[in-house]
CSV table of C-alpha atoms in Angstrom, one decimal:
chain,number,residue,atom,x,y,z
A,1,MET,CA,92.4,98.9,105.3
A,2,ASN,CA,89.4,99.2,106.8
A,3,ALA,CA,89.6,102.8,106.7
A,4,LEU,CA,89.8,103.0,102.7
A,5,PRO,CA,86.5,103.0,101.7
A,6,TRP,CA,85.9,105.8,104.1
A,7,THR,CA,87.6,108.2,101.4
A,8,ILE,CA,85.4,107.4,99.3
A,9,TYR,CA,82.2,107.9,101.5
A,10,LEU,CA,84.0,111.4,103.3
A,11,SER,CA,84.6,112.5,99.6
A,12,PHE,CA,80.5,112.3,98.7
A,13,ALA,CA,79.8,113.5,102.0
A,14,GLY,CA,81.9,116.5,102.1
A,15,ALA,CA,80.5,116.8,98.2
A,16,MET,CA,77.2,117.4,100.1
A,17,ILE,CA,77.7,119.3,102.9
A,18,ALA,CA,80.1,121.5,101.1
A,19,LEU,CA,77.3,122.6,98.6
A,20,LEU,CA,74.9,123.2,101.6
A,21,THR,CA,77.5,125.2,103.5
A,22,GLY,CA,78.5,127.6,100.3
A,23,ALA,CA,74.9,128.8,100.0
A,24,HIS,CA,75.3,130.7,102.7
A,25,SER,CA,79.1,131.3,102.8
A,26,ALA,CA,82.1,131.2,100.8
A,27,ALA,CA,84.2,130.6,103.9
A,28,TRP,CA,82.5,127.5,105.6
A,29,ALA,CA,82.7,125.3,101.9
A,30,ARG,CA,86.3,126.0,101.8
A,31,LEU,CA,86.9,124.4,104.9
A,32,THR,CA,84.6,121.8,104.4
A,33,ALA,CA,86.3,121.0,101.4
A,34,LEU,CA,89.3,121.3,103.3
A,35,VAL,CA,88.4,119.2,105.9
A,36,THR,CA,87.0,116.7,103.9
A,37,ALA,CA,90.6,116.3,102.0
A,38,ALA,CA,92.6,116.0,104.6
A,39,ALA,CA,90.1,113.4,106.4
A,40,GLY,CA,90.5,111.0,103.1
A,41,LEU,CA,93.7,111.9,102.6
A,42,ALA,CA,94.4,110.7,106.6
A,43,ALA,CA,91.7,107.7,106.3
A,44,ALA,CA,94.1,107.0,102.9
A,45,LEU,CA,97.7,107.0,105.0
A,46,ILE,CA,96.3,105.1,107.9
A,47,ALA,CA,95.6,102.1,105.8
A,48,ALA,CA,98.5,102.3,104.3
A,49,VAL,CA,100.3,101.8,107.7
A,50,GLU,CA,98.0,99.0,108.3
A,51,PHE,CA,99.0,97.3,104.8
A,52,VAL,CA,100.6,94.2,105.4
A,53,PRO,CA,101.2,92.7,101.6
A,54,ALA,CA,99.8,89.6,100.7
A,55,PRO,CA,98.8,88.1,96.7
A,56,GLY,CA,95.7,89.3,95.4
A,57,LEU,CA,93.3,91.9,96.4
A,58,GLN,CA,92.5,92.5,99.8
A,59,THR,CA,88.6,92.7,100.0
A,60,LEU,CA,87.2,95.6,102.1
A,61,VAL,CA,83.8,95.4,101.2
A,62,ASN,CA,81.7,92.8,99.1
A,63,VAL,CA,77.9,93.2,98.8
A,64,ALA,CA,75.0,92.9,96.1
A,65,TRP,CA,74.4,95.5,94.2
A,66,ILE,CA,72.4,93.9,91.2
A,67,PRO,CA,72.5,90.2,91.7
A,68,SER,CA,70.5,89.6,88.5
A,69,TYR,CA,73.5,90.1,86.9
A,70,GLY,CA,76.6,89.2,89.2
A,71,ILE,CA,77.2,93.2,89.8
A,72,ARG,CA,78.5,93.7,93.3
A,73,TYR,CA,79.3,96.8,95.6
A,74,HIS,CA,83.0,95.2,95.8
A,75,LEU,CA,85.8,97.1,96.7
A,76,ALA,CA,89.2,95.9,97.4
A,77,ALA,CA,93.1,96.7,97.5
A,78,ASP,CA,96.6,96.1,96.6
A,79,GLY,CA,100.1,97.6,97.4
A,80,ILE,CA,99.9,99.4,93.4
A,81,SER,CA,95.7,100.4,94.2
A,82,LEU,CA,97.0,101.9,98.0
A,83,THR,CA,99.8,104.1,96.6
A,84,LEU,CA,97.2,105.7,94.1
A,85,VAL,CA,95.1,106.1,96.5
A,86,VAL,CA,97.4,107.6,98.7
A,87,LEU,CA,98.8,109.9,95.5
A,88,THR,CA,95.0,110.7,95.1
A,89,GLY,CA,94.6,112.3,98.8
A,90,LEU,CA,98.1,114.1,98.4
A,91,ALA,CA,96.3,115.7,95.5
A,92,ALA,CA,92.8,116.7,96.1
A,93,THR,CA,94.0,118.5,99.3
A,94,ALA,CA,96.9,120.1,97.3
A,95,GLY,CA,94.0,121.0,94.7
A,96,VAL,CA,91.9,122.2,97.4
A,97,LEU,CA,94.7,125.0,98.8
A,98,PHE,CA,95.8,126.0,95.1
A,99,SER,CA,91.8,126.8,94.5
A,100,TRP,CA,91.5,128.2,98.1
A,101,ASN,CA,90.3,131.7,96.4
A,102,ILE,CA,88.1,130.6,93.8
A,103,LYS,CA,85.1,133.4,95.0
A,104,GLU,CA,82.7,132.2,92.1
A,105,ARG,CA,79.7,130.2,93.6
A,106,THR,CA,82.3,128.0,95.9
A,107,GLY,CA,80.2,126.0,97.4
A,108,GLU,CA,79.1,124.6,94.0
A,109,PHE,CA,83.5,124.8,92.4
A,110,PHE,CA,84.2,122.5,96.0
A,111,ALA,CA,81.0,120.3,95.9
A,112,LEU,CA,81.9,119.2,91.9
A,113,TYR,CA,85.4,118.8,93.0
A,114,LEU,CA,85.2,116.5,95.9
A,115,ALA,CA,82.6,114.4,93.8
A,116,LEU,CA,85.1,114.1,91.7
A,117,ILE,CA,87.6,113.1,94.0
A,118,GLY,CA,85.3,110.1,95.2
A,119,GLY,CA,85.1,109.1,92.1
A,120,VAL,CA,88.5,108.9,91.4
A,121,TYR,CA,88.8,106.8,94.9
A,122,GLY,CA,86.4,104.6,93.5
A,123,VAL,CA,88.1,103.7,90.5
A,124,PHE,CA,91.2,103.0,92.2
A,125,LEU,CA,89.3,100.5,94.6
A,126,SER,CA,87.0,98.7,92.8
A,127,ALA,CA,87.3,94.8,92.0
A,128,ASP,CA,84.2,95.0,90.6
A,129,ALA,CA,84.5,96.3,86.4
A,130,PHE,CA,80.8,97.3,86.5
A,131,LEU,CA,81.4,99.6,89.1
A,132,LEU,CA,84.9,100.9,88.0
A,133,PHE,CA,83.0,101.6,84.9
A,134,VAL,CA,80.2,103.8,87.5
A,135,PHE,CA,82.9,105.5,89.5
A,136,TYR,CA,85.0,106.3,85.9
A,137,GLU,CA,81.7,108.0,84.8
A,138,ILE,CA,80.4,109.6,88.0
A,139,ALA,CA,84.8,111.5,87.9
A,140,ILE,CA,83.7,112.3,84.3
A,141,VAL,CA,80.6,114.6,84.8
A,142,PRO,CA,82.3,117.0,87.1
A,143,LYS,CA,85.0,118.0,84.8
A,144,TYR,CA,82.9,119.2,82.4
A,145,PHE,CA,81.7,121.8,85.0
A,146,LEU,CA,84.1,122.7,86.9
A,147,ILE,CA,85.1,123.5,83.2
A,148,ALA,CA,83.0,124.9,81.8
A,149,ASN,CA,82.6,127.4,84.4
A,150,TRP,CA,85.8,127.9,86.0
A,151,GLY,CA,88.0,126.7,83.4
A,152,SER,CA,90.0,130.1,81.6
A,153,THR,CA,90.6,130.4,77.9
A,154,ASN,CA,87.6,129.0,75.4
A,155,ARG,CA,86.7,126.8,78.7
A,156,GLU,CA,83.2,125.5,76.9
A,157,TYR,CA,84.9,124.6,74.0
A,158,ALA,CA,87.0,122.6,76.4
A,159,ALA,CA,84.9,120.9,78.4
A,160,MET,CA,82.5,119.7,75.4
A,161,LYS,CA,85.1,118.4,73.5
A,162,LEU,CA,86.3,116.8,76.8
A,163,VAL,CA,83.5,115.0,77.4
A,164,LEU,CA,82.4,114.2,73.9
A,165,TYR,CA,85.9,112.4,74.0
A,166,SER,CA,85.1,111.2,77.6
A,167,PHE,CA,81.9,109.2,76.5
A,168,ALA,CA,83.2,108.2,73.2
A,169,GLY,CA,86.2,106.3,75.8
A,170,SER,CA,83.9,105.0,77.8
A,171,ALA,CA,81.5,103.7,75.1
A,172,LEU,CA,84.8,101.4,73.7
A,173,VAL,CA,85.1,100.6,77.3
A,174,LEU,CA,81.7,99.4,78.2
A,175,ALA,CA,81.8,97.6,74.9
A,176,GLY,CA,84.7,95.9,75.8
A,177,LEU,CA,83.7,94.7,79.2
A,178,LEU,CA,80.3,93.8,78.0
A,179,TRP,CA,81.8,91.6,75.1
A,180,VAL,CA,84.0,89.8,78.0
A,181,TYR,CA,81.3,89.2,80.4
A,182,ALA,CA,79.1,87.6,78.0
A,183,ALA,CA,81.4,85.4,76.7
A,184,SER,CA,82.6,84.1,79.9
A,185,GLY,CA,79.6,82.2,81.1
A,186,VAL,CA,80.1,83.3,84.6
A,187,ASN,CA,77.2,85.8,85.8
A,188,SER,CA,79.8,87.7,87.6
A,189,PHE,CA,81.6,91.4,86.6
A,190,ALA,CA,83.9,90.4,89.4
A,191,LEU,CA,87.8,91.4,87.6
A,192,ALA,CA,89.0,88.3,89.0
A,193,ASP,CA,86.1,86.0,88.0
A,194,LEU,CA,86.8,87.8,83.9
A,195,ALA,CA,90.1,87.5,84.3
A,196,ALA,CA,90.2,83.9,84.9
A,197,ALA,CA,87.9,83.0,82.2
A,198,GLY,CA,89.7,85.6,80.0
A,199,ALA,CA,92.6,83.0,80.1
A,200,LEU,CA,91.0,81.0,78.5
A,201,PHE,CA,89.7,82.6,75.1
A,202,PRO,CA,91.4,82.3,71.8
A,203,ALA,CA,94.4,84.7,71.6
A,204,GLY,CA,92.2,86.5,68.6
A,205,THR,CA,89.3,87.2,70.6
A,206,GLN,CA,91.6,88.3,74.0
A,207,VAL,CA,93.8,90.6,71.0
A,208,GLY,CA,89.9,92.0,70.3
A,209,MET,CA,88.8,92.0,73.8
A,210,PHE,CA,91.7,94.0,74.7
A,211,ALA,CA,91.9,96.2,71.6
A,212,LEU,CA,88.6,98.0,72.8
A,213,VAL,CA,89.3,98.2,77.0
A,214,PHE,CA,92.6,99.8,76.1
A,215,LEU,CA,91.5,102.0,73.2
A,216,GLY,CA,88.8,103.1,75.8
A,217,PHE,CA,90.9,103.9,78.6
A,218,ALA,CA,94.3,105.1,76.2
A,219,VAL,CA,91.0,108.3,75.5
A,220,LEU,CA,90.2,108.7,79.0
A,221,ALA,CA,93.7,109.0,79.9
A,222,GLY,CA,94.6,111.8,77.5
A,223,MET,CA,97.5,109.0,76.1
A,224,PHE,CA,98.8,110.3,72.8
A,225,PRO,CA,97.9,110.0,70.2
A,226,PHE,CA,94.8,108.9,70.8
A,227,HIS,CA,93.5,112.7,72.3
A,228,THR,CA,94.0,116.0,71.0
């Protein structure tokens, strides 16, 4: 399980290396992306082999980030999130191979792609609500540039539309999370702490909080009918 945080770190490090090497050689940028994606997949598979089922989330990293607001860099995993991390590793590796023939600004393409993958890994491993939100936003930004620069028909229009939808959804999610945090009275964004406090809220308050967060993620995930 200790290998799981490396899926994030390797992705962001690979993004930087792909950007630097891509300025001189497209082939090196491709190779960097493939090695990085494969290494992330390997780390996820190692964690899956070592995984011992247990109730709740198993903490991987938990250090203070913004102590005044109880925000922590808290990574954790259970069987569900571990499965999603492995699937992300498979999709990341397949995506690099599928994009192997990208010739226009190859280094930038794979740098943005790996940054997106790093954000996705972070989303699935976050045990802190604010950290989850940050990783989700990190994943959104590269998507815009990837679609706008390397998309197909109407790519600029599609990219802008996606970003507008994404930021609208993100605003709803953030509003919901801040509402839960403010109402909980606990100086913590830990998912477990917010869930425990939220269970004590009146039913109407819980419904309102859920509606905000659900609607936001429904837009972000492209669920029908919340996305065109």
